[in-house]
Amino acid sequence: MTISLQLDAVSGESSTRRALTDISLAVAKSKKIVVVTGAGISCSCGIPDFRSSDGLYSLVKERYPDIVLKGRDLFDASLFRDSASTSVFYTFISQLKRSIDAATPAPTHQFIQTLDTKHKLVRSYTQNIDGLEERIGLRGSSSQQAKTSGKKKPKLKSKEVRNVQLHGDIHRVRCTFCSTEMPCTEEHLHAFENGKAPNCPECTSRSEARVARSARALKIGTLRPAIVLYDEPHPLGDDIGTIQTMDIARKPDMLIIMGTSLKVHGLKKLVKDFAKVVHATGTGTTPSGTPKVQKSWQGKVVFVNKTPPGSEWSDIIDYHVAGETDAWVDKVLEDWKKMRPSDWEIQQTLDHTDESNGFKVVKETATKTKGKAAPKRNMNIENMPPEDPFSSQPTSPSKSSVSVPSSPSKRRQSASHYSDVESSPRKRRDIAKIADGMDRLDMSERCILFADATNAAKNAGGEDLVMGELQPPKAKVRRASASVIPKECKPRTRNVAKSRVKVWVEIGKKPSIS
C-alpha cells in the first residue's frame, strides 16, 4: 500500500515528519540506489515538462493553432510521414534546444551527482533529452566517450555510462539513412528553425566520391535530432537492456523515482523490475537456515512527484512524496548531515611544516575517493639513519647527507668485518694474540722466508743471498724376490710419496771491499 506524504506539511503532523525522516535515513544508509527521473526535475531549470497544464504540449497548441496535432503526436514517429508535421517538429525542436542551452542544472541534478560521489548510486535512468546530467559530471549513454570506436557498430561501455538516456539526447543529430551521429551545431539549428532538415555530410561525401569515379550516385540522408520518439526503437536498445540486467544483478537496496508520471510502457516495465529486486533486499535465509530480518531502512521504493501515481502502483511504490523534487532533496541532504555527520567530514592532509611556530600546517582536501592512491610520504624526513655512536661528527639532517637504508630488517654493516670494536670477545682476544706475537718477532732476521731458487739478485738492504746446493735423493734399489707373484694376485700397496727437494737459504753480510 502506497503511503502519501505532503512535503508542505512537514512542520504540522508529527507522523509525516517521522516518515520523511525515515526516508532520509534510508537514503543515508543505503549503499546501492537506482534513480529514475522524468521531465519534472527540469521544470525549475526553465524547461517546461510535457504533461502539466502549463507544460510543453500546451505551449505547442498556442504557438501552432492551425496545426491539428495532439501533444503525443508531436513526438510520435508517425509525424515524419507528413511534410507539414515534420516542419512543425523541426521548428519546435530548434526552440526547445535553445531553451535547454540557456538552462542550468537544478538541485535535483546535483543530488544525483552527490549520490554518485558518495559511491551510493548504482546508475541513473532518465527520460529527459536535455542532457543536464552531463554538465554535472554524469556521463550519458549518448556521449561519444561512452561508446566504442571502430568500423563496427558502436556499443556502449557499461562502466563509463553513469546516466542512461532512455529517450536520446537533443544535443546530437542522427542521419536518417546511414545512422551517423554528430553534435548539433548552430548551422543545424538554423535549418531546423526554417522547418528543413540539413543533408548528411557523410552521405554527401560518399556520393560525391562515387560520382568522381563515374559511378552511380548514392542516396543522401537528412539529419534529425537524435531523440527517440514514441513507437520508435532505440538505436542502443540492446546495450541499454544489457546495462539494466547488470544493475539488477547488483541487487540495489533503494529505488528513487522523481518527476515522471510513469505513463510510458518501457519505463513502467523498468521500474517494476527494479522495484521487485529492491523489495527482496535483506530477505532470504542465513547459511544456518534461519530467515533473515529485513532492516527498517532497506527495500524502500520512493516516488517524488506533484501528481500521485495510479492504482496499479499501490503494491510497488512504498512512499509518494507530493511536492517539488528540489525541496525534497534539500530536506534529505539536511537530515543526512544531521544524522550522519561523519559522511560529510573533510579529510585533512599534511601540506608543509611551519618551523617558526612549531605547528604543522594542513590543507583541506575532498574526501578520499575510491581507487586513488594515498599521498607519498617524504622518505628523506621520516627514514633518518641512526646516528653512529663511534663517529666524532654528528649527522646532519640536510638533504644531501641523508641516506635511506635499503631495508629496515638488515643490520648496519661496519666498515671492516674484522673490526676490533664490533667483533665478538673471542675474536678480539685472537686479534690481540696475533698482534703480540708480531711484536716479538725480529723482522730483520726473518727477511725473506720464501724465494725462487734461480733468483740471485741482491735484496733491498744490500745483502747477498747464498744459495745452497740441492742434495739429490738417493735412488732406491729394487730387489728381485725369488718367487714371482702373478700380477693379478699381487696385492695393492699404497703409493709412497716422493721426497721433496729441500731448499735452504743462508743469509750473510756482504764482504767489505778494502
Coordinates of C-alpha atoms in Angstrom, one line a residue:
M1 CA 0.0 0.0 0.0
T2 CA 1.4 3.4 -1.0
I3 CA 1.7 5.9 1.8
S4 CA 1.2 9.5 0.6
L5 CA 3.2 12.3 2.3
Q6 CA 2.7 16.0 1.8
L7 CA 6.1 17.7 1.7
D8 CA 4.5 21.1 2.6
A9 CA 3.0 19.7 5.8
V10 CA 6.4 18.8 7.4
S11 CA 6.0 21.4 10.2
G12 CA 2.5 20.2 11.0
E13 CA 1.9 16.5 11.5
S14 CA 4.4 14.5 13.6
S15 CA 3.7 11.3 11.7
T16 CA 4.6 13.0 8.4
R17 CA 7.8 14.4 9.8
R18 CA 8.7 11.0 11.2
A19 CA 8.1 9.2 7.9
L20 CA 10.1 11.8 5.9
T21 CA 12.9 11.5 8.3
D22 CA 12.9 7.7 7.9
I23 CA 13.1 8.2 4.2
S24 CA 16.1 10.5 4.6
L25 CA 17.8 7.9 6.9
A26 CA 17.2 5.2 4.3
V27 CA 18.9 7.4 1.7
A28 CA 21.9 8.0 4.0
K29 CA 22.3 4.3 4.9
S30 CA 21.6 2.7 1.5
K31 CA 24.6 1.6 -0.5
K32 CA 23.1 0.8 -3.9
I33 CA 20.5 3.3 -5.1
V34 CA 18.9 3.4 -8.5
V35 CA 17.4 6.7 -9.6
V36 CA 14.7 7.1 -12.3
T37 CA 13.8 10.7 -13.4
G38 CA 11.5 12.4 -15.8
A39 CA 10.8 15.9 -17.1
G40 CA 9.6 17.1 -13.7
I41 CA 13.2 17.5 -12.3
S42 CA 14.0 20.1 -15.0
C43 CA 11.0 22.4 -14.5
S44 CA 12.9 24.6 -12.1
C45 CA 15.6 25.0 -14.8
G46 CA 13.2 26.8 -17.1
I47 CA 12.4 23.8 -19.3
P48 CA 8.6 23.0 -19.3
D49 CA 7.5 19.4 -18.9
F50 CA 5.2 17.5 -21.3
R51 CA 2.1 16.8 -19.3
S52 CA 1.1 19.5 -16.9
S53 CA -1.3 22.3 -17.8
D54 CA 1.5 24.8 -18.4
G55 CA 3.7 22.2 -20.0
L56 CA 5.2 21.8 -23.4
Y57 CA 2.1 20.4 -25.1
S58 CA 0.0 23.4 -24.2
L59 CA 2.7 25.8 -25.5
V60 CA 2.7 23.9 -28.8
K61 CA -1.0 24.3 -29.3
E62 CA -0.8 28.1 -28.5
R63 CA 2.1 28.6 -31.0
Y64 CA 0.6 26.5 -33.8
P65 CA -3.2 26.8 -33.6
D66 CA -3.7 25.8 -37.3
I67 CA -1.9 22.5 -37.0
V68 CA -4.2 19.8 -35.6
L69 CA -1.7 17.8 -33.6
K70 CA -2.1 16.3 -30.2
G71 CA 0.6 16.6 -27.7
R72 CA 1.7 13.0 -28.1
D73 CA 1.6 13.3 -31.9
L74 CA 4.3 16.0 -31.8
F75 CA 6.7 13.4 -30.5
D76 CA 5.4 10.4 -32.4
A77 CA 7.4 8.6 -35.1
S78 CA 4.4 8.9 -37.5
L79 CA 4.9 12.7 -37.9
F80 CA 7.7 12.0 -40.5
R81 CA 5.0 10.7 -42.9
D82 CA 3.7 14.2 -43.5
S83 CA 6.0 17.1 -44.6
A84 CA 3.9 19.7 -42.8
S85 CA 4.0 17.9 -39.4
T86 CA 7.7 17.3 -40.0
S87 CA 8.4 21.0 -40.5
V88 CA 6.5 21.8 -37.3
F89 CA 8.5 19.2 -35.4
Y90 CA 11.8 20.7 -36.6
T91 CA 10.8 24.2 -35.8
F92 CA 9.7 23.3 -32.3
I93 CA 12.8 21.2 -31.6
S94 CA 15.0 24.1 -32.5
Q95 CA 13.3 26.4 -30.0
L96 CA 13.4 23.7 -27.3
K97 CA 17.1 23.2 -28.0
R98 CA 17.8 26.9 -27.4
S99 CA 15.8 26.9 -24.2
I100 CA 17.8 23.9 -22.9
D101 CA 21.1 25.6 -23.8
A102 CA 20.2 28.5 -21.6
A103 CA 19.1 26.3 -18.6
T104 CA 21.3 25.3 -15.7
P105 CA 21.2 22.1 -13.6
A106 CA 18.7 22.0 -10.8
P107 CA 19.4 20.9 -7.1
T108 CA 17.9 17.6 -8.1
H109 CA 20.6 17.0 -10.6
Q110 CA 23.2 18.0 -8.0
F111 CA 21.6 15.5 -5.6
I112 CA 22.1 12.7 -8.1
Q113 CA 25.7 13.7 -8.6
T114 CA 26.2 13.7 -4.8
L115 CA 24.9 10.1 -4.6
D116 CA 27.5 9.2 -7.2
T117 CA 30.3 11.0 -5.3
K118 CA 29.3 9.1 -2.1
H119 CA 29.5 5.8 -4.1
K120 CA 25.8 5.1 -3.4
L121 CA 24.5 5.5 -7.0
V122 CA 24.2 2.3 -9.0
R123 CA 23.0 4.2 -12.1
S124 CA 20.6 6.9 -13.1
Y125 CA 17.9 6.3 -15.8
T126 CA 16.2 9.4 -17.3
Q127 CA 13.5 10.2 -19.8
N128 CA 14.9 13.6 -20.3
I129 CA 16.6 14.7 -23.5
D130 CA 18.2 17.9 -22.1
G131 CA 21.5 16.3 -21.1
L132 CA 21.8 18.4 -17.9
E133 CA 23.2 15.4 -16.1
E134 CA 26.2 15.5 -18.4
R135 CA 27.0 19.0 -17.2
I136 CA 27.4 18.0 -13.6
G137 CA 29.7 15.1 -14.4
L138 CA 27.4 12.1 -15.0
R139 CA 28.4 10.7 -18.4
G140 CA 25.3 9.9 -20.5
S141 CA 24.7 7.0 -22.8
S142 CA 24.6 9.3 -25.8
S143 CA 28.1 10.6 -25.2
Q144 CA 30.7 9.7 -27.7
Q145 CA 33.2 8.8 -24.9
A146 CA 30.8 6.2 -23.7
K147 CA 30.8 4.3 -27.0
T148 CA 33.4 2.0 -28.6
S149 CA 35.2 3.3 -31.7
G150 CA 35.9 1.4 -34.8
K151 CA 34.4 0.3 -38.1
K152 CA 31.8 -1.8 -36.5
K153 CA 28.6 -0.6 -34.9
P154 CA 29.5 1.3 -31.8
K155 CA 28.5 -0.2 -28.4
L156 CA 28.1 1.3 -25.0
K157 CA 30.8 0.9 -22.4
S158 CA 28.8 -0.1 -19.3
K159 CA 31.4 1.1 -16.9
E160 CA 31.6 4.5 -18.5
V161 CA 27.8 5.2 -18.5
R162 CA 26.5 6.8 -15.3
N163 CA 23.3 8.2 -16.8
V164 CA 21.2 6.1 -19.2
Q165 CA 19.2 8.4 -21.6
L166 CA 16.2 6.4 -22.4
H167 CA 14.9 8.9 -25.0
G168 CA 18.1 10.1 -26.5
D169 CA 19.9 13.4 -26.5
I170 CA 18.8 16.7 -28.1
H171 CA 22.4 17.9 -28.3
R172 CA 23.2 15.4 -31.1
V173 CA 21.8 14.8 -34.6
R174 CA 21.5 11.5 -36.5
C175 CA 21.3 10.7 -40.2
T176 CA 18.0 9.1 -41.3
F177 CA 19.9 6.9 -43.9
C178 CA 23.3 5.9 -42.5
S179 CA 22.6 6.5 -38.8
T180 CA 25.8 8.6 -38.4
E181 CA 25.7 10.8 -35.3
M182 CA 27.4 14.1 -34.7
P183 CA 27.0 17.1 -32.4
C184 CA 24.2 19.6 -33.1
T185 CA 25.7 22.8 -34.3
E186 CA 24.3 26.3 -35.0
E187 CA 24.1 25.5 -38.7
H188 CA 21.8 22.6 -37.9
L189 CA 19.6 24.7 -35.7
H190 CA 19.3 27.4 -38.3
A191 CA 18.0 24.8 -40.8
F192 CA 15.6 23.4 -38.2
E193 CA 14.1 26.8 -37.4
N194 CA 13.1 27.1 -41.1
G195 CA 11.4 23.7 -40.9
K196 CA 14.0 22.0 -43.0
A197 CA 16.4 19.2 -42.4
P198 CA 20.1 19.6 -43.4
N199 CA 21.8 16.9 -45.6
C200 CA 24.1 14.4 -44.0
P201 CA 27.8 15.3 -44.8
E202 CA 28.8 11.6 -44.6
C203 CA 26.3 10.5 -47.3
T204 CA 27.2 13.6 -49.4
S205 CA 31.0 12.8 -49.4
R206 CA 30.4 9.1 -50.3
S207 CA 28.1 10.1 -53.1
E208 CA 30.5 12.7 -54.5
A209 CA 33.3 10.2 -54.4
R210 CA 31.3 7.7 -56.4
V211 CA 30.4 10.3 -59.0
A212 CA 34.1 11.3 -59.3
R213 CA 34.8 7.6 -60.2
S214 CA 32.0 7.8 -62.9
A215 CA 29.8 5.5 -60.6
R216 CA 26.2 5.9 -59.7
A217 CA 25.4 8.4 -57.0
L218 CA 24.1 7.2 -53.6
K219 CA 21.1 8.3 -51.7
I220 CA 21.7 11.2 -49.4
G221 CA 20.1 11.1 -46.0
T222 CA 18.9 14.0 -43.8
L223 CA 19.8 14.9 -40.3
R224 CA 17.3 14.8 -37.5
P225 CA 17.5 15.3 -33.7
A226 CA 19.0 12.2 -32.1
I227 CA 16.0 11.7 -29.8
V228 CA 13.8 8.6 -29.5
L229 CA 10.1 9.3 -30.4
Y230 CA 7.0 7.3 -29.4
D231 CA 6.7 3.9 -31.3
E232 CA 10.3 4.2 -32.4
P233 CA 13.0 1.7 -31.4
H234 CA 16.0 2.9 -29.5
P235 CA 19.3 2.7 -31.6
L236 CA 21.0 1.5 -28.4
G237 CA 18.2 -0.6 -27.0
D238 CA 20.2 -3.8 -26.8
D239 CA 23.0 -2.2 -24.9
I240 CA 20.6 -0.5 -22.5
G241 CA 19.0 -3.8 -21.8
T242 CA 22.3 -5.3 -21.0
I243 CA 23.1 -2.5 -18.6
Q244 CA 19.7 -2.9 -16.9
T245 CA 20.4 -6.6 -16.4
M246 CA 23.8 -5.9 -14.9
D247 CA 22.2 -3.3 -12.5
I248 CA 19.5 -5.8 -11.4
A249 CA 22.2 -8.4 -10.7
R250 CA 23.9 -6.0 -8.3
K251 CA 20.7 -6.1 -6.1
P252 CA 20.1 -2.4 -5.3
D253 CA 18.6 -1.7 -1.9
M254 CA 16.6 1.5 -2.8
L255 CA 14.7 3.0 -5.8
I256 CA 14.0 6.7 -6.1
I257 CA 11.6 7.9 -8.8
M258 CA 11.3 11.6 -9.4
G259 CA 9.5 13.9 -11.8
T260 CA 7.7 11.4 -14.0
S261 CA 4.1 10.3 -14.4
L262 CA 5.0 6.7 -15.3
K263 CA 2.9 6.6 -18.4
V264 CA 5.4 5.1 -20.9
H265 CA 5.3 1.4 -21.2
G266 CA 9.0 0.8 -21.4
L267 CA 9.7 2.9 -18.3
K268 CA 6.9 1.2 -16.4
K269 CA 8.5 -2.2 -17.0
L270 CA 11.9 -0.9 -16.0
V271 CA 10.5 0.5 -12.7
K272 CA 8.7 -2.7 -11.9
D273 CA 11.8 -4.8 -12.5
F274 CA 13.9 -2.7 -10.2
A275 CA 11.2 -2.5 -7.5
K276 CA 10.9 -6.2 -7.3
V277 CA 14.7 -6.6 -6.6
V278 CA 14.7 -3.7 -4.1
H279 CA 11.8 -5.2 -2.1
A280 CA 13.7 -8.5 -1.9
T281 CA 16.8 -6.8 -0.4
G282 CA 17.7 -8.2 3.0
T283 CA 15.3 -11.2 2.8
G284 CA 16.1 -14.9 2.5
T285 CA 17.8 -17.3 4.8
T286 CA 21.2 -17.3 6.5
P287 CA 23.7 -20.1 6.0
S288 CA 22.3 -21.8 9.2
G289 CA 18.8 -21.8 7.7
T290 CA 17.2 -19.1 9.8
P291 CA 15.2 -16.4 8.0
K292 CA 16.8 -13.0 7.6
V293 CA 15.0 -10.0 9.2
Q294 CA 14.9 -7.0 6.8
K295 CA 16.1 -3.8 8.4
S296 CA 13.8 -0.8 8.6
W297 CA 15.7 1.3 6.1
Q298 CA 16.1 -1.4 3.5
G299 CA 14.0 -2.1 0.4
K300 CA 12.2 1.3 0.0
V301 CA 10.7 2.5 -3.3
V302 CA 10.1 6.3 -3.1
F303 CA 8.1 8.3 -5.7
V304 CA 8.5 12.1 -5.6
N305 CA 6.1 14.0 -7.9
K306 CA 3.4 16.6 -7.8
T307 CA 0.7 14.2 -9.0
P308 CA 0.1 10.8 -7.3
P309 CA 0.7 7.5 -9.0
G310 CA -2.1 5.3 -10.4
S311 CA -3.7 2.5 -8.7
E312 CA -1.5 -0.1 -10.4
W313 CA 1.4 1.2 -8.4
S314 CA -0.1 0.6 -4.9
D315 CA 1.8 -2.6 -4.3
I316 CA 5.0 -1.4 -6.0
I317 CA 5.6 2.2 -4.6
D318 CA 6.0 2.4 -0.8
Y319 CA 6.0 6.2 -0.4
H320 CA 4.7 9.0 -2.5
V321 CA 6.1 12.4 -1.6
A322 CA 3.8 15.1 -3.1
G323 CA 5.9 18.2 -3.8
E324 CA 8.8 19.7 -5.7
T325 CA 11.7 17.4 -6.2
D326 CA 14.2 20.3 -5.4
A327 CA 12.6 20.9 -2.0
W328 CA 12.6 17.2 -1.2
V329 CA 16.3 16.7 -2.0
D330 CA 17.2 19.7 0.1
K331 CA 15.4 18.2 3.1
V332 CA 17.1 14.8 2.5
L333 CA 20.6 16.4 2.4
E334 CA 19.8 18.5 5.6
D335 CA 18.7 15.4 7.5
W336 CA 21.6 13.4 6.2
K337 CA 24.1 15.8 7.5
K338 CA 22.5 15.9 10.9
M339 CA 22.1 12.1 11.3
R340 CA 25.4 11.0 9.8
P341 CA 27.9 13.9 10.0
S342 CA 30.8 11.6 9.5
D343 CA 29.8 11.1 5.9
W344 CA 30.4 14.8 5.3
E345 CA 33.8 15.2 7.1
I346 CA 36.6 16.8 5.1
Q347 CA 39.8 14.8 5.1
Q348 CA 43.0 16.8 6.0
T349 CA 46.4 16.0 4.7
L350 CA 49.9 17.4 5.6
D351 CA 50.8 20.3 3.4
H352 CA 54.1 21.6 5.0
T353 CA 55.7 22.1 8.3
D354 CA 56.0 25.6 9.8
E355 CA 59.3 25.6 11.7
S356 CA 58.8 29.1 13.1
N357 CA 56.0 28.3 15.5
G358 CA 56.4 24.5 15.7
F359 CA 52.9 23.7 14.3
K360 CA 52.1 21.6 11.3
V361 CA 50.1 23.4 8.6
V362 CA 47.4 21.3 7.0
K363 CA 45.2 21.9 4.0
E364 CA 41.6 20.7 3.5
T365 CA 41.0 18.3 0.7
A366 CA 38.0 16.4 -0.6
T367 CA 37.0 13.1 0.9
K368 CA 39.3 10.3 -0.3
T369 CA 37.7 8.7 -3.3
K370 CA 37.9 5.0 -4.0
G371 CA 40.7 3.8 -6.3
K372 CA 43.1 6.9 -5.8
A373 CA 46.5 6.2 -4.4
A374 CA 47.5 7.6 -1.0
P375 CA 49.8 10.6 -1.0
K376 CA 53.5 9.7 -0.9
R377 CA 55.4 10.4 2.3
N378 CA 58.7 12.3 2.4
M379 CA 61.1 9.4 2.8
N380 CA 64.1 11.8 3.4
I381 CA 62.5 13.2 6.5
E382 CA 60.9 10.1 8.0
N383 CA 63.6 7.5 7.3
M384 CA 66.5 9.1 9.1
P385 CA 69.5 6.8 9.5
P386 CA 70.6 6.1 13.1
E387 CA 73.5 8.1 14.5
D388 CA 76.9 6.4 14.6
P389 CA 77.9 6.3 18.3
F390 CA 81.6 6.0 17.3
S391 CA 81.5 9.0 14.9
S392 CA 83.1 12.2 16.2
Q393 CA 80.9 14.4 14.0
P394 CA 77.1 14.4 14.4
T395 CA 74.9 13.5 11.4
S396 CA 73.4 16.5 9.6
P397 CA 69.7 16.4 8.7
S398 CA 70.4 18.1 5.4
K399 CA 69.0 16.5 2.3
S400 CA 72.5 15.9 0.8
S401 CA 73.8 13.8 3.8
V402 CA 70.7 11.7 4.4
S403 CA 70.8 8.2 3.1
V404 CA 67.8 5.8 3.1
P405 CA 68.6 2.3 4.4
S406 CA 67.9 -0.4 1.8
S407 CA 65.9 -2.5 4.3
P408 CA 65.0 -1.9 8.0
S409 CA 65.4 -5.6 8.7
K410 CA 69.1 -5.7 7.8
R411 CA 71.7 -4.8 10.4
R412 CA 74.1 -1.9 9.6
Q413 CA 77.3 -3.3 8.3
S414 CA 80.6 -1.9 9.7
A415 CA 83.4 -0.7 7.5
S416 CA 85.5 -3.8 8.3
H417 CA 84.4 -7.3 9.0
Y418 CA 87.3 -7.8 11.4
S419 CA 86.7 -4.6 13.4
D420 CA 88.2 -4.9 16.9
V421 CA 85.3 -2.8 18.3
E422 CA 82.2 -4.5 17.0
S423 CA 83.6 -8.1 16.8
S424 CA 83.0 -10.8 19.4
P425 CA 85.2 -11.1 22.6
R426 CA 86.8 -14.3 21.4
K427 CA 87.8 -12.7 18.1
R428 CA 89.2 -9.7 19.9
R429 CA 91.4 -12.0 22.0
D430 CA 92.7 -13.8 18.9
I431 CA 93.5 -10.4 17.3
A432 CA 95.4 -9.3 20.4
K433 CA 97.5 -12.5 20.5
I434 CA 98.4 -12.2 16.9
A435 CA 99.5 -8.6 17.4
D436 CA 101.5 -9.5 20.4
G437 CA 103.3 -12.3 18.5
M438 CA 104.1 -10.0 15.7
D439 CA 105.7 -7.5 18.0
R440 CA 108.1 -10.2 19.5
L441 CA 109.5 -11.3 16.1
D442 CA 112.7 -9.8 14.8
M443 CA 111.8 -8.6 11.4
S444 CA 115.5 -8.1 10.4
E445 CA 116.2 -11.8 10.9
R446 CA 113.1 -13.0 9.2
C447 CA 113.7 -11.2 5.9
I448 CA 112.5 -13.4 3.2
L449 CA 111.1 -16.8 4.1
F450 CA 110.5 -18.0 0.6
A451 CA 112.4 -17.2 -2.6
D452 CA 112.9 -18.5 -6.1
A453 CA 116.0 -20.8 -6.5
T454 CA 117.0 -19.1 -9.7
N455 CA 116.8 -15.6 -8.2
A456 CA 120.3 -14.4 -7.3
A457 CA 119.6 -10.6 -7.2
K458 CA 120.5 -8.5 -4.3
N459 CA 118.0 -7.6 -1.8
A460 CA 117.0 -4.1 -1.0
G461 CA 119.2 -3.9 2.1
G462 CA 122.4 -4.8 0.0
E463 CA 122.7 -8.3 1.4
D464 CA 123.6 -11.3 -0.7
L465 CA 121.5 -14.5 -0.9
V466 CA 123.9 -17.5 -0.8
M467 CA 122.1 -20.5 -2.3
G468 CA 122.9 -23.9 -1.0
E469 CA 123.4 -26.9 -3.2
L470 CA 120.5 -29.2 -3.6
Q471 CA 121.1 -32.8 -2.4
P472 CA 119.6 -35.2 -4.8
P473 CA 117.8 -38.1 -3.1
K474 CA 119.4 -41.5 -3.2
A475 CA 118.0 -43.8 -5.8
K476 CA 116.0 -46.7 -4.4
V477 CA 117.3 -50.2 -5.3
R478 CA 114.6 -52.6 -6.1
R479 CA 115.5 -56.2 -5.2
A480 CA 114.0 -59.1 -7.1
S481 CA 112.4 -61.7 -5.0
A482 CA 112.8 -65.4 -5.6
S483 CA 109.2 -66.1 -6.0
V484 CA 107.3 -64.3 -8.7
I485 CA 103.8 -63.4 -7.8
P486 CA 101.3 -63.0 -10.7
K487 CA 100.2 -59.5 -11.4
E488 CA 96.6 -60.3 -10.9
C489 CA 97.2 -61.8 -7.5
K490 CA 99.7 -59.2 -6.3
P491 CA 98.2 -57.1 -3.5
R492 CA 98.0 -53.4 -4.0
T493 CA 100.3 -51.2 -2.0
R494 CA 100.0 -47.5 -1.1
N495 CA 101.9 -45.1 -3.3
V496 CA 104.9 -43.8 -1.4
A497 CA 105.1 -40.0 -1.7
K498 CA 108.2 -38.9 -3.5
S499 CA 110.7 -37.0 -1.3
R500 CA 110.6 -33.3 -1.9
V501 CA 113.6 -31.2 -2.8
K502 CA 114.5 -29.1 0.2
V503 CA 115.9 -25.6 -0.3
W504 CA 117.9 -23.8 2.3
V505 CA 118.9 -20.2 2.3
E506 CA 121.9 -18.8 4.2
I507 CA 122.0 -15.1 4.8
G508 CA 125.3 -13.4 5.2
K509 CA 126.7 -10.0 5.3
K510 CA 128.2 -8.6 2.2
P511 CA 132.1 -8.6 2.4
S512 CA 133.6 -5.2 2.6
I513 CA 135.9 -4.1 -0.2
S514 CA 139.1 -2.6 1.0

